[in-house]
GROMACS .gro file of C-alpha atoms in nm:
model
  307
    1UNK     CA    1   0.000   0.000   0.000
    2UNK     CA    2   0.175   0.338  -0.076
    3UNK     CA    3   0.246   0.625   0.139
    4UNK     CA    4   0.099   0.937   0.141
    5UNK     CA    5   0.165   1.197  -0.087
    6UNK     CA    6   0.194   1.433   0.188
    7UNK     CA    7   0.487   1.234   0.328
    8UNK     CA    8   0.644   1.127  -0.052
    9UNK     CA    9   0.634   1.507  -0.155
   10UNK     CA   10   0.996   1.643  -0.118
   11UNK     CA   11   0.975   1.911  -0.421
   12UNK     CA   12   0.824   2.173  -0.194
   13UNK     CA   13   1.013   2.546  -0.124
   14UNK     CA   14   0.927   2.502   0.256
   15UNK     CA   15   0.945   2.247   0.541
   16UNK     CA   16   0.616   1.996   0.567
   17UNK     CA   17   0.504   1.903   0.916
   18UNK     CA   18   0.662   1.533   0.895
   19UNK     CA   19   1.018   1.684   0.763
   20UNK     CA   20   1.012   1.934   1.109
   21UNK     CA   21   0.918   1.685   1.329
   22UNK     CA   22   1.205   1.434   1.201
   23UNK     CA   23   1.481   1.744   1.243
   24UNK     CA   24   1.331   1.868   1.596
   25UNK     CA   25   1.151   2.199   1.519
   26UNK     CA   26   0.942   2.293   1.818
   27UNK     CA   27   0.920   2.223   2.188
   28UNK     CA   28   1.020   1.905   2.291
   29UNK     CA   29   0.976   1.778   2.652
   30UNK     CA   30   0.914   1.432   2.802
   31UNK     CA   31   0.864   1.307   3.142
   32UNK     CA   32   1.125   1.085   3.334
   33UNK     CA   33   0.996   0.728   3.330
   34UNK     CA   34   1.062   0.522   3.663
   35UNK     CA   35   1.322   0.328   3.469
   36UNK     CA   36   1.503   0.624   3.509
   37UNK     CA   37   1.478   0.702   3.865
   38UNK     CA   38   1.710   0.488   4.114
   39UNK     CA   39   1.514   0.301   4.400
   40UNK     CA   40   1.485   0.404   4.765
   41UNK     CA   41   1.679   0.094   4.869
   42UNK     CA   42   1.913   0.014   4.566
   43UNK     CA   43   2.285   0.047   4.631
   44UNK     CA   44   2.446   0.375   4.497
   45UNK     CA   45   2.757   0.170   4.387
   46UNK     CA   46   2.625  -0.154   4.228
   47UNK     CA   47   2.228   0.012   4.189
   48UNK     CA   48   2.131  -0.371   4.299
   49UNK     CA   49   1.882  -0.358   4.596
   50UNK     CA   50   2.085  -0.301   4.906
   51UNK     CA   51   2.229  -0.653   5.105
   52UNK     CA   52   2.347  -0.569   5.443
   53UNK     CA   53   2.265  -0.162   5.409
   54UNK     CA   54   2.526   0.086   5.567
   55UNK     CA   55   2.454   0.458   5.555
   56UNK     CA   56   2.696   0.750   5.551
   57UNK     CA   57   2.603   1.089   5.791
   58UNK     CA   58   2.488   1.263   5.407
   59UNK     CA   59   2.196   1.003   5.373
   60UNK     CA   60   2.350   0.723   5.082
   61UNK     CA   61   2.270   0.406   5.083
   62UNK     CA   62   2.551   0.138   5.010
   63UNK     CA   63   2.623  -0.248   5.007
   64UNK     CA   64   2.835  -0.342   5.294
   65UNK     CA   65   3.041  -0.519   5.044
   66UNK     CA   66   3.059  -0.224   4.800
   67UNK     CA   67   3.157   0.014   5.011
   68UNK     CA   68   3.385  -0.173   5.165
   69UNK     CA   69   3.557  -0.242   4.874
   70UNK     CA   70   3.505   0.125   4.700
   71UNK     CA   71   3.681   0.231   5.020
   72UNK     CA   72   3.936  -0.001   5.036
   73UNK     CA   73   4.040   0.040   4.638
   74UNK     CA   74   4.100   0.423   4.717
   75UNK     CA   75   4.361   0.367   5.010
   76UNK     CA   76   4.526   0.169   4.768
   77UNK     CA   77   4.506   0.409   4.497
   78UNK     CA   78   4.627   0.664   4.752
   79UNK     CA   79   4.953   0.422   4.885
   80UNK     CA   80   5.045   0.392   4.547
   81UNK     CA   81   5.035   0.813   4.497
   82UNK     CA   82   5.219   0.880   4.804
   83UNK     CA   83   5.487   0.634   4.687
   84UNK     CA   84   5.512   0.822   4.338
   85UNK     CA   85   5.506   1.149   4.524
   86UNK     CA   86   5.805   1.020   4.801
   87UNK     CA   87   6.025   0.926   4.457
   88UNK     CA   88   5.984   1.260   4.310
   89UNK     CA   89   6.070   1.448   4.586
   90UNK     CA   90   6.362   1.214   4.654
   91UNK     CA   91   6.464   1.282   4.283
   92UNK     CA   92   6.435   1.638   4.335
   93UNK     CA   93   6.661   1.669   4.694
   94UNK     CA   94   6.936   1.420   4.488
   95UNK     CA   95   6.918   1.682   4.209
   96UNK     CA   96   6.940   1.969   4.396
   97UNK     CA   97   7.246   1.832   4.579
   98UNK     CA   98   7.443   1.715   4.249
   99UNK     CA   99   7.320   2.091   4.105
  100UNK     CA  100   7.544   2.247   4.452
  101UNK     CA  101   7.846   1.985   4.421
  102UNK     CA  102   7.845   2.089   4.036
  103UNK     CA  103   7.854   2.447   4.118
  104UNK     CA  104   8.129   2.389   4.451
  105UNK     CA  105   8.335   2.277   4.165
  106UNK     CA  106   8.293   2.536   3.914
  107UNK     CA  107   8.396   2.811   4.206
  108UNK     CA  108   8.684   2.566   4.294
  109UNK     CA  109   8.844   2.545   3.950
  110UNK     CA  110   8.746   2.922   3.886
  111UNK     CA  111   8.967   2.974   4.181
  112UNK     CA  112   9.230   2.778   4.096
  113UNK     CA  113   9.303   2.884   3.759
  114UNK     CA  114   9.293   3.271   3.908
  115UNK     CA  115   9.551   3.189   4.166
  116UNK     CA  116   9.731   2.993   3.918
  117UNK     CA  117   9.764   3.173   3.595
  118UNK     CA  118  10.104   3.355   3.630
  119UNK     CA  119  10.274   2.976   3.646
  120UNK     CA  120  10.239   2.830   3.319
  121UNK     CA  121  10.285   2.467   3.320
  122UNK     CA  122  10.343   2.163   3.089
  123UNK     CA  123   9.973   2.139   2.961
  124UNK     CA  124   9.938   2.483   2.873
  125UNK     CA  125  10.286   2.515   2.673
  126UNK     CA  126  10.198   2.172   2.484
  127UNK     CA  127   9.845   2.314   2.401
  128UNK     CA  128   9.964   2.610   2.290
  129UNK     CA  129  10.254   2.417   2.073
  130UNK     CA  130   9.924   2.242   1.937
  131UNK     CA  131   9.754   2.510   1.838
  132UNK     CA  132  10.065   2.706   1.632
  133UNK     CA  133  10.157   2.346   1.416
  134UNK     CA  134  10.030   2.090   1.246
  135UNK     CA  135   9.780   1.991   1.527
  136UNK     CA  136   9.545   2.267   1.493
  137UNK     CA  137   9.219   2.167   1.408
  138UNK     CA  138   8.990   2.445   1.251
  139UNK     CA  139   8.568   2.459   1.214
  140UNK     CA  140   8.655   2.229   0.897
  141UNK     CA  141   8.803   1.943   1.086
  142UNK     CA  142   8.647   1.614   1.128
  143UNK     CA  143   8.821   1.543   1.424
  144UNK     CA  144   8.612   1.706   1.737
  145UNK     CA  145   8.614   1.746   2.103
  146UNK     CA  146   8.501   1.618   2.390
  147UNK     CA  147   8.313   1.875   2.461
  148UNK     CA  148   8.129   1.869   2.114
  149UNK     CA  149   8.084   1.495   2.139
  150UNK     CA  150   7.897   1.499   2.487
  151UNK     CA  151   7.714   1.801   2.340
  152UNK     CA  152   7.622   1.561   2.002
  153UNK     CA  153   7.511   1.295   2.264
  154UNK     CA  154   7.318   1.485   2.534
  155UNK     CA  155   7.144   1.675   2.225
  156UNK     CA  156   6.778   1.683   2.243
  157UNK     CA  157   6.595   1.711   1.886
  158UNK     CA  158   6.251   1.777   1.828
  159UNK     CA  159   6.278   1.663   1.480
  160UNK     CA  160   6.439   1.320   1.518
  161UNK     CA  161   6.228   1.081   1.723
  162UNK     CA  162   6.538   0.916   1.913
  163UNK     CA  163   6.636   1.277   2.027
  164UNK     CA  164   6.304   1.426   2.120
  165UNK     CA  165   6.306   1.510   2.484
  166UNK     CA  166   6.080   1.392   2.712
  167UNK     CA  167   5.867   1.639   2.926
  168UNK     CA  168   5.893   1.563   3.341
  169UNK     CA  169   5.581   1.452   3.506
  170UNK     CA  170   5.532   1.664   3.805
  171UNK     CA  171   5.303   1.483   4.064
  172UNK     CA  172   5.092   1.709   4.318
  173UNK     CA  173   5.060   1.579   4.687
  174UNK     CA  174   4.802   1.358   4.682
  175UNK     CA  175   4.503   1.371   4.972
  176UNK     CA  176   4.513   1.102   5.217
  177UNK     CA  177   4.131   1.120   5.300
  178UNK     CA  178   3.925   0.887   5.127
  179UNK     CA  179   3.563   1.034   4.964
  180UNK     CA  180   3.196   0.936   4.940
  181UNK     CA  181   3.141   0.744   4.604
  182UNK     CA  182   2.784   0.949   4.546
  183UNK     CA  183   2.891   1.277   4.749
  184UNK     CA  184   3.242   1.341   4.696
  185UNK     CA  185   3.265   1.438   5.063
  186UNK     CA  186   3.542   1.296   5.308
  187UNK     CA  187   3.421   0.916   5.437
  188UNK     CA  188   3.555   0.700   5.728
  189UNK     CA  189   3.479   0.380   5.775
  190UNK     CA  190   3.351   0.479   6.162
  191UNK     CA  191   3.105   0.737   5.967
  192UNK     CA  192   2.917   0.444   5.839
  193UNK     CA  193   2.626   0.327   6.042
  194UNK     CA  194   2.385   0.013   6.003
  195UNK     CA  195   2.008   0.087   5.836
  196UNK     CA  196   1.733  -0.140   5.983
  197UNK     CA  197   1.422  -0.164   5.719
  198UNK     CA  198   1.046  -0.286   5.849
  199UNK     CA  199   0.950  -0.521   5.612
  200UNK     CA  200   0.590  -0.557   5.522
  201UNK     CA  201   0.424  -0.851   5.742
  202UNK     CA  202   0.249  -1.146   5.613
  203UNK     CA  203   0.420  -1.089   5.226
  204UNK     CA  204   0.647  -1.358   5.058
  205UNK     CA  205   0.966  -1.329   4.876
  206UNK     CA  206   0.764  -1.460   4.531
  207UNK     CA  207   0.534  -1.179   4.536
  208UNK     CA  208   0.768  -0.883   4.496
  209UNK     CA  209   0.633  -0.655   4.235
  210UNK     CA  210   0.805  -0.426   4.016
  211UNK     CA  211   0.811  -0.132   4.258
  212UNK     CA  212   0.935  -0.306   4.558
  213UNK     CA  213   0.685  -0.220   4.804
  214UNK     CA  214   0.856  -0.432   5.031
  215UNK     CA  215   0.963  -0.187   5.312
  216UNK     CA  216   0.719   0.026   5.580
  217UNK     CA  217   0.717   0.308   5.814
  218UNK     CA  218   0.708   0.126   6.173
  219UNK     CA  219   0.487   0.396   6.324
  220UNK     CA  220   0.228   0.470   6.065
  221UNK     CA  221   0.272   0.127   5.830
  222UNK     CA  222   0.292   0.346   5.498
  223UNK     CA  223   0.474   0.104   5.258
  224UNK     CA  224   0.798   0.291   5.133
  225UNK     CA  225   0.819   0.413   4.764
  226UNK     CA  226   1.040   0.636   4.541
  227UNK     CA  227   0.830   0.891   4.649
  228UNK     CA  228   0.877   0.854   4.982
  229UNK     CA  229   1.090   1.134   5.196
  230UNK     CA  230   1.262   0.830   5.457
  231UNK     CA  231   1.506   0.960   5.744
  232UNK     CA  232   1.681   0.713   5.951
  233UNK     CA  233   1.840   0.684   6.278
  234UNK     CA  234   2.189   0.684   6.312
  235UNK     CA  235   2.193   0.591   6.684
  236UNK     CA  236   2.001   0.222   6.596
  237UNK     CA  237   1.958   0.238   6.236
  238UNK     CA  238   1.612   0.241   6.185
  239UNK     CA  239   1.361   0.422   5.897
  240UNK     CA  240   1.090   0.633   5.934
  241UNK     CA  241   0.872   0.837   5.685
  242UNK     CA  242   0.965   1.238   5.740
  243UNK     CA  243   0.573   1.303   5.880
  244UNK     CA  244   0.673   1.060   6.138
  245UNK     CA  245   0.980   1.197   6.234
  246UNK     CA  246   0.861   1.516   6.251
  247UNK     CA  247   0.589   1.440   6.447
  248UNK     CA  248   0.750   1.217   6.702
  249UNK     CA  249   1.061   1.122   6.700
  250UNK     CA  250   1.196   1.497   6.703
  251UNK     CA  251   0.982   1.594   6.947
  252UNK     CA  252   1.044   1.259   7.182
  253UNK     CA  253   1.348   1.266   7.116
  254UNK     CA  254   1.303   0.852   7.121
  255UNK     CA  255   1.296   0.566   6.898
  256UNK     CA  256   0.930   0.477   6.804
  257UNK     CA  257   1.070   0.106   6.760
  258UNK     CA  258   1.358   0.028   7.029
  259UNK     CA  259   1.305   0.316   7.290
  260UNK     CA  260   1.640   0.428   7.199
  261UNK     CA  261   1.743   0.807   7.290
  262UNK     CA  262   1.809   1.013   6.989
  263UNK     CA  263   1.915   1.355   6.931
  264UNK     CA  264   1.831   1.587   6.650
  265UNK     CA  265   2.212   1.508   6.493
  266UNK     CA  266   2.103   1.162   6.502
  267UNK     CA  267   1.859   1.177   6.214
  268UNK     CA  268   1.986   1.150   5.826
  269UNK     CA  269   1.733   1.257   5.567
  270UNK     CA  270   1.809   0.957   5.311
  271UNK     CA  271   1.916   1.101   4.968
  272UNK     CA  272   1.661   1.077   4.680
  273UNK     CA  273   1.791   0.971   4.323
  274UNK     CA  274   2.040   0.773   4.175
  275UNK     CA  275   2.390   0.772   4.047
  276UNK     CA  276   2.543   0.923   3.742
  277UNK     CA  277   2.364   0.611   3.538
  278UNK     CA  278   1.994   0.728   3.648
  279UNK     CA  279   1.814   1.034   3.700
  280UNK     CA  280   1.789   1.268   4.061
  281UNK     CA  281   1.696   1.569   4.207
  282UNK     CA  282   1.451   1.822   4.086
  283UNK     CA  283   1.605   1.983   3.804
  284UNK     CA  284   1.618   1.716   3.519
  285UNK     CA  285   1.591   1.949   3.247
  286UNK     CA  286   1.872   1.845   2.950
  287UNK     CA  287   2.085   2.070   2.808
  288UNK     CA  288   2.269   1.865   2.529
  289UNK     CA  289   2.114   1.807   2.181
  290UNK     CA  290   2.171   1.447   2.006
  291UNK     CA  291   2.037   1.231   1.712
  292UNK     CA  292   1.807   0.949   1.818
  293UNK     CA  293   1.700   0.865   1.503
  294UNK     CA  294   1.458   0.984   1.243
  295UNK     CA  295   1.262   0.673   1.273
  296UNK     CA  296   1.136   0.769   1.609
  297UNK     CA  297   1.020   1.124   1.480
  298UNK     CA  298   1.224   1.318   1.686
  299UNK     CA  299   1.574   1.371   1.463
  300UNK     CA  300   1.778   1.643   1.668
  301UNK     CA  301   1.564   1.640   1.964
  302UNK     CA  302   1.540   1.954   2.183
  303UNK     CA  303   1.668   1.914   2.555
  304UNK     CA  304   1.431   1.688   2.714
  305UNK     CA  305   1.239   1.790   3.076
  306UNK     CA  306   1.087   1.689   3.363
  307UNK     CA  307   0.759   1.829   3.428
   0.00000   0.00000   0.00000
């Protein structure tokens, strides 16, 4: 069956309706599907839900495993700095001291040869018989010095790849503080506390549904979601919705589920979001254009936004 005409017709002086949506004319905006959004209680390392959850004082949510080993791969990273940073500035002291013993023995011949120039001795008269006879060598001779030959060795030549110098890496000091995988801020491995969920009672492993409604709020029993605003303990670990919290726990100053004194420190507002792989935050609005392909009818799509 054949196309339209409207859609065959390419002889026309302007732009059809079909041709500017395939290249992108207009506004373009889409929602975020929840694809796209990380869930409350995935890991922000391995974005798997969380197994054994530890929590850092900023509110992310790791594997015990991951961070353990996220933590443990940048003190190794850092060792192996330092050690490049202790050779360079062992390099530099040894240079500097060779660069003084050179110029002790510049002053020292310098000296000697002023103290010394009224006495001529053997070398000098034998040079100088040299130079007047047949053992002169002018800028045509083959024959060369030592001088010129260490200079024809130690030569550095942009132009010939052998003799191309090599520029000197200079390493800064690195920082001996290891960071936050998600928040870039400085992370201990005493900063890290345990995070008790509630799960939901009477519910079986089999029927786990695509969103995961497997966690609740121990004081009102409103199953967690994406959408949920969760703070957590730090003292004992355990999750509460923010109405709760707000209502209670900061007034109480006391665990709703193990009578456990708290202070207003003590509670950690659980980031929202995901990682650099999924979407966060409230400003979602794109700022890059790409191609995604004219069979989808959007051809050089305009930034895409969150409503």
């Amino acid at each position: 069956m054949p196309q339209r005409h409207s859609k065959n017709n390419n002889d026309l002086a302007f732009f059809t309706y079909d041709e500017r949506r395939k290249l992108g004319y207009g506004t373009q905006k889409e929602r975020l599907g929840r694809d796209s959004i990380k869930p409350f209680d995935a890991c922000c390392i391995c974005l798997k839900p969380l197994i054994d959850p530890l929590c850092c004082n900023k509110g992310h949510l790791f594997c015990k495993e991951c961070i353990f080993e996220c933590l443990l791969a940048q003190k190794k990273d850092i060792k192996r700095k330092l050690a490049v940073y202790m050779a360079q500035q062992k390099q530099d002291k040894e240079d500097e001291l060779e660069k003084k013993n050179l110029l002790r023995e510049a002053e020292l011949d310098t000296f000697d040869r002023q103290n010394n120039s009224a006495v001529p001795n053997v070398d000098d008269r034998s040079n100088a018989s040299d130079r007047s006879g047949s053992g002169f060598h002018g800028a045509n001779s083959v024959k060369v010095t030592s001088y010129e030959e260490e200079a024809l060795r130690t030569m550095k030549a942009f132009w010939l790849p052998s003799a191309t110098p090599e520029a000197q890496e200079r390493v800064q000091a690195p920082s001996t503080d290891t960071c936050c995988p998600e928040g870039k801020e400085k992370l201990k491995l005493k900063d890290l506390f345990s995070v008790h969920f509630s799960d939901v009672p009477h519910r079986e492993k089999k029927e786990l549904d695509l969103d995961g409604d497997r966690f609740l709020c121990p004081s009102c029993s409103v199953t967690f979601t994406n959408t949920s605003t969760l703070v957590v303990i730090s003292s004992c670990g355990h999750v509460f919705c923010k109405k709760c919290c707000d209502q209670f726990i900061s007034k109480d100053k006391v665990c709703l589920v193990c009578s456990r004194s708290c202070k207003s420190r003590h509670l950690v507002t659980l980031e929202k979001g995901g990682t650099g792989f999924s979407g966060h935050g409230d400003d979602l609005e794109a700022t890059t254009f790409k191609h995604v392909g004219s069979g989808t009818g959007m051809g050089l799509s305009r930034p895409t936004t969150r409503l």
